[in-house]
């Protein structure tokens, strides 16, 4: 498996575990036994996020995607699971968060390309 695929799989695992833990936290208010799932989900999420960073994903990109995706998924799923409101204004906020993370990712890719070009030039001298 390539490093890039591994990074994204670990990040996806971190996101899924964090969202599951957050949703379980809400459900644990009525079913305290779910606190076990809360703790396991958060610990697993941080372990996967650490693996993502170890695999070479930049911290700003990994954390931005992890946080923004977690916020968006938790808001949408809490509407479906707990009948919590999801207003148009909240929807706009989610779109803005996702747009901001996309800009961070694009900026990171551009920085990597520039750094690679500068390193290649230095090596040619």
Short mmCIF file of N, CA and C in Angstrom, two decimals:
data_model
loop_
_atom_site.label_atom_id
_atom_site.label_comp_id
_atom_site.label_asym_id
_atom_site.label_seq_id
_atom_site.Cartn_x
_atom_site.Cartn_y
_atom_site.Cartn_z
N UNK A 1 0.86 -1.18 0.00
CA UNK A 1 0.00 0.00 0.00
C UNK A 1 0.90 1.24 0.00
N UNK A 2 0.56 2.19 -0.83
CA UNK A 2 1.38 3.41 -0.92
C UNK A 2 1.21 4.26 0.35
N UNK A 3 2.21 5.09 0.60
CA UNK A 3 2.17 5.97 1.76
C UNK A 3 0.99 6.92 1.69
N UNK A 4 0.69 7.42 0.49
CA UNK A 4 -0.42 8.35 0.33
C UNK A 4 -1.74 7.68 0.70
N UNK A 5 -1.95 6.48 0.21
CA UNK A 5 -3.19 5.75 0.54
C UNK A 5 -3.26 5.48 2.03
N UNK A 6 -2.12 5.09 2.61
CA UNK A 6 -2.08 4.82 4.05
C UNK A 6 -2.45 6.06 4.85
N UNK A 7 -1.90 7.22 4.47
CA UNK A 7 -2.22 8.48 5.16
C UNK A 7 -3.72 8.73 5.17
N UNK A 8 -4.34 8.60 3.99
CA UNK A 8 -5.76 8.91 3.86
C UNK A 8 -6.63 7.89 4.58
N UNK A 9 -6.23 6.61 4.57
CA UNK A 9 -6.99 5.60 5.30
C UNK A 9 -6.91 5.86 6.81
N UNK A 10 -5.72 6.18 7.30
CA UNK A 10 -5.59 6.49 8.72
C UNK A 10 -6.39 7.73 9.10
N UNK A 11 -6.35 8.75 8.24
CA UNK A 11 -7.12 9.96 8.52
C UNK A 11 -8.62 9.66 8.50
N UNK A 12 -9.06 8.84 7.56
CA UNK A 12 -10.47 8.44 7.52
C UNK A 12 -10.87 7.69 8.78
N UNK A 13 -9.98 6.82 9.26
CA UNK A 13 -10.25 6.10 10.51
C UNK A 13 -10.33 7.06 11.69
N UNK A 14 -9.43 8.04 11.73
CA UNK A 14 -9.44 9.03 12.81
C UNK A 14 -10.76 9.80 12.81
N UNK A 15 -11.21 10.18 11.63
CA UNK A 15 -12.46 10.94 11.52
C UNK A 15 -13.64 10.08 11.95
N UNK A 16 -13.71 8.86 11.43
CA UNK A 16 -14.82 7.97 11.77
C UNK A 16 -14.89 7.68 13.26
N UNK A 17 -13.74 7.43 13.87
CA UNK A 17 -13.72 7.14 15.30
C UNK A 17 -14.11 8.36 16.13
N UNK A 18 -13.63 9.53 15.72
CA UNK A 18 -13.95 10.75 16.47
C UNK A 18 -15.44 11.08 16.38
N UNK A 19 -16.01 10.95 15.20
CA UNK A 19 -17.44 11.21 15.03
C UNK A 19 -18.26 10.19 15.83
N UNK A 20 -17.86 8.93 15.76
CA UNK A 20 -18.56 7.90 16.53
C UNK A 20 -18.51 8.18 18.02
N UNK A 21 -17.33 8.59 18.50
CA UNK A 21 -17.18 8.90 19.93
C UNK A 21 -18.05 10.10 20.32
N UNK A 22 -18.09 11.11 19.47
CA UNK A 22 -18.89 12.30 19.78
C UNK A 22 -20.38 11.96 19.81
N UNK A 23 -20.83 11.16 18.87
CA UNK A 23 -22.24 10.75 18.85
C UNK A 23 -22.55 9.85 20.05
N UNK A 24 -21.61 8.97 20.40
CA UNK A 24 -21.81 8.10 21.56
C UNK A 24 -21.87 8.92 22.85
N UNK A 25 -21.13 10.03 22.89
CA UNK A 25 -21.15 10.90 24.07
C UNK A 25 -22.56 11.44 24.30
N UNK A 26 -23.23 11.84 23.23
CA UNK A 26 -24.61 12.32 23.35
C UNK A 26 -25.53 11.18 23.80
N UNK A 27 -25.36 10.01 23.18
CA UNK A 27 -26.20 8.86 23.53
C UNK A 27 -25.93 8.37 24.95
N UNK A 28 -24.70 8.57 25.44
CA UNK A 28 -24.34 8.10 26.79
C UNK A 28 -25.07 8.87 27.88
N UNK A 29 -25.67 10.00 27.54
CA UNK A 29 -26.46 10.73 28.54
C UNK A 29 -27.62 9.87 29.02
N UNK A 30 -28.15 9.04 28.11
CA UNK A 30 -29.26 8.15 28.47
C UNK A 30 -28.81 6.72 28.72
N UNK A 31 -27.64 6.35 28.22
CA UNK A 31 -27.13 4.99 28.39
C UNK A 31 -25.65 5.08 28.80
N UNK A 32 -25.38 5.23 30.10
CA UNK A 32 -24.01 5.46 30.57
C UNK A 32 -22.99 4.40 30.15
N UNK A 33 -23.42 3.20 29.84
CA UNK A 33 -22.49 2.16 29.40
C UNK A 33 -21.77 2.57 28.11
N UNK A 34 -22.36 3.48 27.35
CA UNK A 34 -21.74 3.94 26.10
C UNK A 34 -20.49 4.78 26.33
N UNK A 35 -20.21 5.15 27.57
CA UNK A 35 -18.98 5.89 27.85
C UNK A 35 -17.75 5.09 27.45
N UNK A 36 -17.85 3.76 27.48
CA UNK A 36 -16.75 2.90 27.02
C UNK A 36 -16.48 3.17 25.55
N UNK A 37 -17.53 3.29 24.75
CA UNK A 37 -17.38 3.59 23.32
C UNK A 37 -16.80 4.99 23.12
N UNK A 38 -17.19 5.92 23.96
CA UNK A 38 -16.68 7.29 23.89
C UNK A 38 -15.16 7.29 24.07
N UNK A 39 -14.70 6.67 25.14
CA UNK A 39 -13.26 6.64 25.43
C UNK A 39 -12.50 5.89 24.34
N UNK A 40 -13.00 4.73 23.95
CA UNK A 40 -12.33 3.94 22.90
C UNK A 40 -12.27 4.71 21.58
N UNK A 41 -13.34 5.40 21.25
CA UNK A 41 -13.39 6.16 20.01
C UNK A 41 -12.39 7.31 19.99
N UNK A 42 -12.31 8.05 21.08
CA UNK A 42 -11.37 9.17 21.13
C UNK A 42 -9.92 8.69 21.16
N UNK A 43 -9.64 7.64 21.93
CA UNK A 43 -8.28 7.10 21.97
C UNK A 43 -7.88 6.58 20.59
N UNK A 44 -8.78 5.82 19.96
CA UNK A 44 -8.50 5.30 18.62
C UNK A 44 -8.33 6.41 17.60
N UNK A 45 -9.12 7.46 17.73
CA UNK A 45 -9.03 8.58 16.81
C UNK A 45 -7.67 9.26 16.90
N UNK A 46 -7.22 9.50 18.12
CA UNK A 46 -5.91 10.14 18.29
C UNK A 46 -4.78 9.22 17.82
N UNK A 47 -4.93 7.92 18.03
CA UNK A 47 -3.92 6.98 17.55
C UNK A 47 -3.85 7.02 16.02
N UNK A 48 -5.00 7.02 15.36
CA UNK A 48 -5.03 7.09 13.90
C UNK A 48 -4.49 8.43 13.40
N UNK A 49 -4.83 9.51 14.09
CA UNK A 49 -4.32 10.82 13.69
C UNK A 49 -2.80 10.86 13.83
N UNK A 50 -2.28 10.27 14.90
CA UNK A 50 -0.83 10.17 15.06
C UNK A 50 -0.20 9.36 13.94
N UNK A 51 -0.86 8.27 13.55
CA UNK A 51 -0.36 7.46 12.43
C UNK A 51 -0.36 8.24 11.13
N UNK A 52 -1.36 9.06 10.95
CA UNK A 52 -1.45 9.92 9.76
C UNK A 52 -0.25 10.86 9.70
N UNK A 53 0.07 11.46 10.83
CA UNK A 53 1.21 12.38 10.90
C UNK A 53 2.53 11.62 10.70
N UNK A 54 2.64 10.43 11.31
CA UNK A 54 3.83 9.61 11.15
C UNK A 54 4.03 9.21 9.68
N UNK A 55 2.93 9.03 8.97
CA UNK A 55 3.00 8.67 7.55
C UNK A 55 3.35 9.86 6.67
N UNK A 56 3.47 11.05 7.25
CA UNK A 56 3.97 12.20 6.52
C UNK A 56 2.98 13.27 6.12
N UNK A 57 1.73 13.16 6.54
CA UNK A 57 0.78 14.23 6.21
C UNK A 57 1.09 15.43 7.10
N UNK A 58 1.12 16.63 6.52
CA UNK A 58 1.39 17.82 7.34
C UNK A 58 0.31 18.02 8.41
N UNK A 59 0.73 18.49 9.57
CA UNK A 59 -0.18 18.67 10.70
C UNK A 59 -1.35 19.58 10.37
N UNK A 60 -1.09 20.72 9.73
CA UNK A 60 -2.16 21.67 9.42
C UNK A 60 -3.22 21.06 8.53
N UNK A 61 -2.79 20.28 7.57
CA UNK A 61 -3.72 19.63 6.64
C UNK A 61 -4.50 18.54 7.37
N UNK A 62 -3.78 17.66 8.07
CA UNK A 62 -4.44 16.55 8.76
C UNK A 62 -5.44 17.04 9.80
N UNK A 63 -5.01 17.99 10.62
CA UNK A 63 -5.88 18.49 11.67
C UNK A 63 -7.07 19.25 11.08
N UNK A 64 -6.82 20.02 10.04
CA UNK A 64 -7.91 20.77 9.41
C UNK A 64 -8.97 19.86 8.83
N UNK A 65 -8.54 18.84 8.12
CA UNK A 65 -9.50 17.90 7.52
C UNK A 65 -10.21 17.12 8.60
N UNK A 66 -9.45 16.65 9.59
CA UNK A 66 -10.02 15.88 10.70
C UNK A 66 -11.08 16.70 11.43
N UNK A 67 -10.73 17.93 11.78
CA UNK A 67 -11.66 18.78 12.53
C UNK A 67 -12.88 19.18 11.72
N UNK A 68 -12.65 19.64 10.51
CA UNK A 68 -13.77 20.13 9.68
C UNK A 68 -14.71 19.00 9.28
N UNK A 69 -14.14 17.88 8.89
CA UNK A 69 -15.00 16.76 8.50
C UNK A 69 -15.76 16.25 9.72
N UNK A 70 -15.09 16.23 10.87
CA UNK A 70 -15.76 15.80 12.09
C UNK A 70 -16.92 16.70 12.45
N UNK A 71 -16.72 18.00 12.34
CA UNK A 71 -17.80 18.95 12.64
C UNK A 71 -18.97 18.74 11.69
N UNK A 72 -18.69 18.65 10.40
CA UNK A 72 -19.75 18.50 9.40
C UNK A 72 -20.52 17.19 9.60
N UNK A 73 -19.79 16.09 9.73
CA UNK A 73 -20.46 14.79 9.89
C UNK A 73 -21.24 14.72 11.20
N UNK A 74 -20.67 15.24 12.27
CA UNK A 74 -21.37 15.21 13.56
C UNK A 74 -22.65 16.03 13.50
N UNK A 75 -22.61 17.18 12.86
CA UNK A 75 -23.81 18.02 12.75
C UNK A 75 -24.89 17.31 11.94
N UNK A 76 -24.52 16.73 10.82
CA UNK A 76 -25.50 16.05 9.97
C UNK A 76 -26.04 14.79 10.66
N UNK A 77 -25.15 13.98 11.22
CA UNK A 77 -25.60 12.74 11.85
C UNK A 77 -26.38 12.99 13.13
N UNK A 78 -26.06 14.05 13.87
CA UNK A 78 -26.84 14.34 15.07
C UNK A 78 -28.26 14.78 14.71
N UNK A 79 -28.41 15.34 13.52
CA UNK A 79 -29.76 15.66 13.04
C UNK A 79 -30.53 14.37 12.77
N UNK A 80 -29.86 13.43 12.11
CA UNK A 80 -30.52 12.16 11.78
C UNK A 80 -30.77 11.30 13.02
N UNK A 81 -29.80 11.24 13.92
CA UNK A 81 -29.91 10.32 15.06
C UNK A 81 -30.65 10.91 16.26
N UNK A 82 -30.49 12.21 16.49
CA UNK A 82 -31.03 12.81 17.72
C UNK A 82 -32.04 13.91 17.45
N UNK A 83 -32.44 14.08 16.19
CA UNK A 83 -33.40 15.10 15.79
C UNK A 83 -32.97 16.49 16.21
N UNK A 84 -31.65 16.74 16.20
CA UNK A 84 -31.16 18.08 16.50
C UNK A 84 -31.32 18.96 15.26
N UNK A 85 -31.44 20.25 15.45
CA UNK A 85 -31.67 21.13 14.30
C UNK A 85 -30.44 21.26 13.40
N UNK A 86 -30.69 21.44 12.13
CA UNK A 86 -29.64 21.78 11.16
C UNK A 86 -30.25 22.88 10.30
N UNK A 87 -29.97 24.09 10.66
CA UNK A 87 -30.57 25.25 10.01
C UNK A 87 -29.78 25.62 8.75
N UNK A 88 -30.39 26.41 7.88
CA UNK A 88 -29.64 26.88 6.70
C UNK A 88 -28.37 27.63 7.09
N UNK A 89 -28.42 28.41 8.15
CA UNK A 89 -27.22 29.13 8.59
C UNK A 89 -26.12 28.15 9.01
N UNK A 90 -26.51 27.08 9.69
CA UNK A 90 -25.54 26.05 10.06
C UNK A 90 -24.96 25.39 8.81
N UNK A 91 -25.81 25.16 7.83
CA UNK A 91 -25.35 24.57 6.57
C UNK A 91 -24.33 25.46 5.88
N UNK A 92 -24.57 26.75 5.90
CA UNK A 92 -23.60 27.70 5.31
C UNK A 92 -22.28 27.63 6.07
N UNK A 93 -22.35 27.54 7.39
CA UNK A 93 -21.15 27.42 8.20
C UNK A 93 -20.36 26.17 7.86
N UNK A 94 -21.06 25.06 7.67
CA UNK A 94 -20.40 23.81 7.31
C UNK A 94 -19.72 23.94 5.95
N UNK A 95 -20.40 24.56 5.00
CA UNK A 95 -19.80 24.77 3.67
C UNK A 95 -18.56 25.65 3.78
N UNK A 96 -18.61 26.69 4.59
CA UNK A 96 -17.45 27.57 4.78
C UNK A 96 -16.28 26.82 5.43
N UNK A 97 -16.57 25.98 6.40
CA UNK A 97 -15.52 25.18 7.04
C UNK A 97 -14.85 24.27 6.01
N UNK A 98 -15.65 23.58 5.23
CA UNK A 98 -15.11 22.67 4.22
C UNK A 98 -14.30 23.45 3.18
N UNK A 99 -14.80 24.61 2.78
CA UNK A 99 -14.06 25.45 1.83
C UNK A 99 -12.73 25.89 2.40
N UNK A 100 -12.70 26.25 3.66
CA UNK A 100 -11.46 26.66 4.30
C UNK A 100 -10.45 25.53 4.34
N UNK A 101 -10.91 24.33 4.64
CA UNK A 101 -10.00 23.17 4.68
C UNK A 101 -9.48 22.86 3.28
N UNK A 102 -10.32 22.99 2.27
CA UNK A 102 -9.86 22.77 0.90
C UNK A 102 -8.77 23.78 0.54
N UNK A 103 -8.93 25.01 0.96
CA UNK A 103 -7.90 26.02 0.69
C UNK A 103 -6.59 25.70 1.40
N UNK A 104 -6.67 25.19 2.63
CA UNK A 104 -5.46 24.79 3.35
C UNK A 104 -4.77 23.64 2.61
N UNK A 105 -5.54 22.66 2.16
CA UNK A 105 -4.97 21.53 1.42
C UNK A 105 -4.33 22.00 0.12
N UNK A 106 -5.00 22.84 -0.63
CA UNK A 106 -4.44 23.35 -1.89
C UNK A 106 -3.17 24.16 -1.63
N UNK A 107 -3.17 24.96 -0.58
CA UNK A 107 -1.98 25.73 -0.21
C UNK A 107 -0.83 24.82 0.18
N UNK A 108 -1.13 23.75 0.88
CA UNK A 108 -0.10 22.79 1.27
C UNK A 108 0.51 22.11 0.05
N UNK A 109 -0.34 21.73 -0.89
CA UNK A 109 0.16 21.09 -2.12
C UNK A 109 1.05 22.05 -2.90
N UNK A 110 0.64 23.30 -2.99
CA UNK A 110 1.45 24.29 -3.70
C UNK A 110 2.80 24.49 -3.02
N UNK A 111 2.81 24.51 -1.68
CA UNK A 111 4.06 24.67 -0.93
C UNK A 111 4.99 23.49 -1.17
N UNK A 112 4.43 22.28 -1.22
CA UNK A 112 5.24 21.08 -1.49
C UNK A 112 5.85 21.14 -2.88
N UNK A 113 5.06 21.60 -3.85
CA UNK A 113 5.59 21.70 -5.21
C UNK A 113 6.72 22.73 -5.27
N UNK A 114 6.54 23.87 -4.62
CA UNK A 114 7.59 24.91 -4.61
C UNK A 114 8.84 24.40 -3.91
N UNK A 115 8.66 23.71 -2.79
CA UNK A 115 9.80 23.18 -2.04
C UNK A 115 10.55 22.15 -2.88
N UNK A 116 9.79 21.30 -3.59
CA UNK A 116 10.40 20.29 -4.45
C UNK A 116 11.19 20.92 -5.58
N UNK A 117 10.63 21.97 -6.17
CA UNK A 117 11.32 22.68 -7.27
C UNK A 117 12.58 23.35 -6.76
N UNK A 118 12.52 23.96 -5.58
CA UNK A 118 13.70 24.62 -5.02
C UNK A 118 14.78 23.61 -4.67
N UNK A 119 14.39 22.46 -4.15
CA UNK A 119 15.35 21.42 -3.82
C UNK A 119 16.01 20.88 -5.08
N UNK A 120 15.25 20.71 -6.13
CA UNK A 120 15.79 20.23 -7.40
C UNK A 120 16.78 21.24 -7.97
N UNK A 121 16.47 22.53 -7.87
CA UNK A 121 17.38 23.57 -8.35
C UNK A 121 18.67 23.57 -7.54
N UNK A 122 18.56 23.45 -6.23
CA UNK A 122 19.75 23.43 -5.38
C UNK A 122 20.62 22.22 -5.69
N UNK A 123 20.01 21.11 -6.00
CA UNK A 123 20.74 19.89 -6.32
C UNK A 123 21.46 19.98 -7.65
N UNK A 124 20.92 20.80 -8.56
CA UNK A 124 21.51 20.94 -9.90
C UNK A 124 22.72 21.87 -9.88
N UNK A 125 22.88 22.62 -8.82
CA UNK A 125 24.00 23.60 -8.76
C UNK A 125 25.28 22.95 -8.36
#
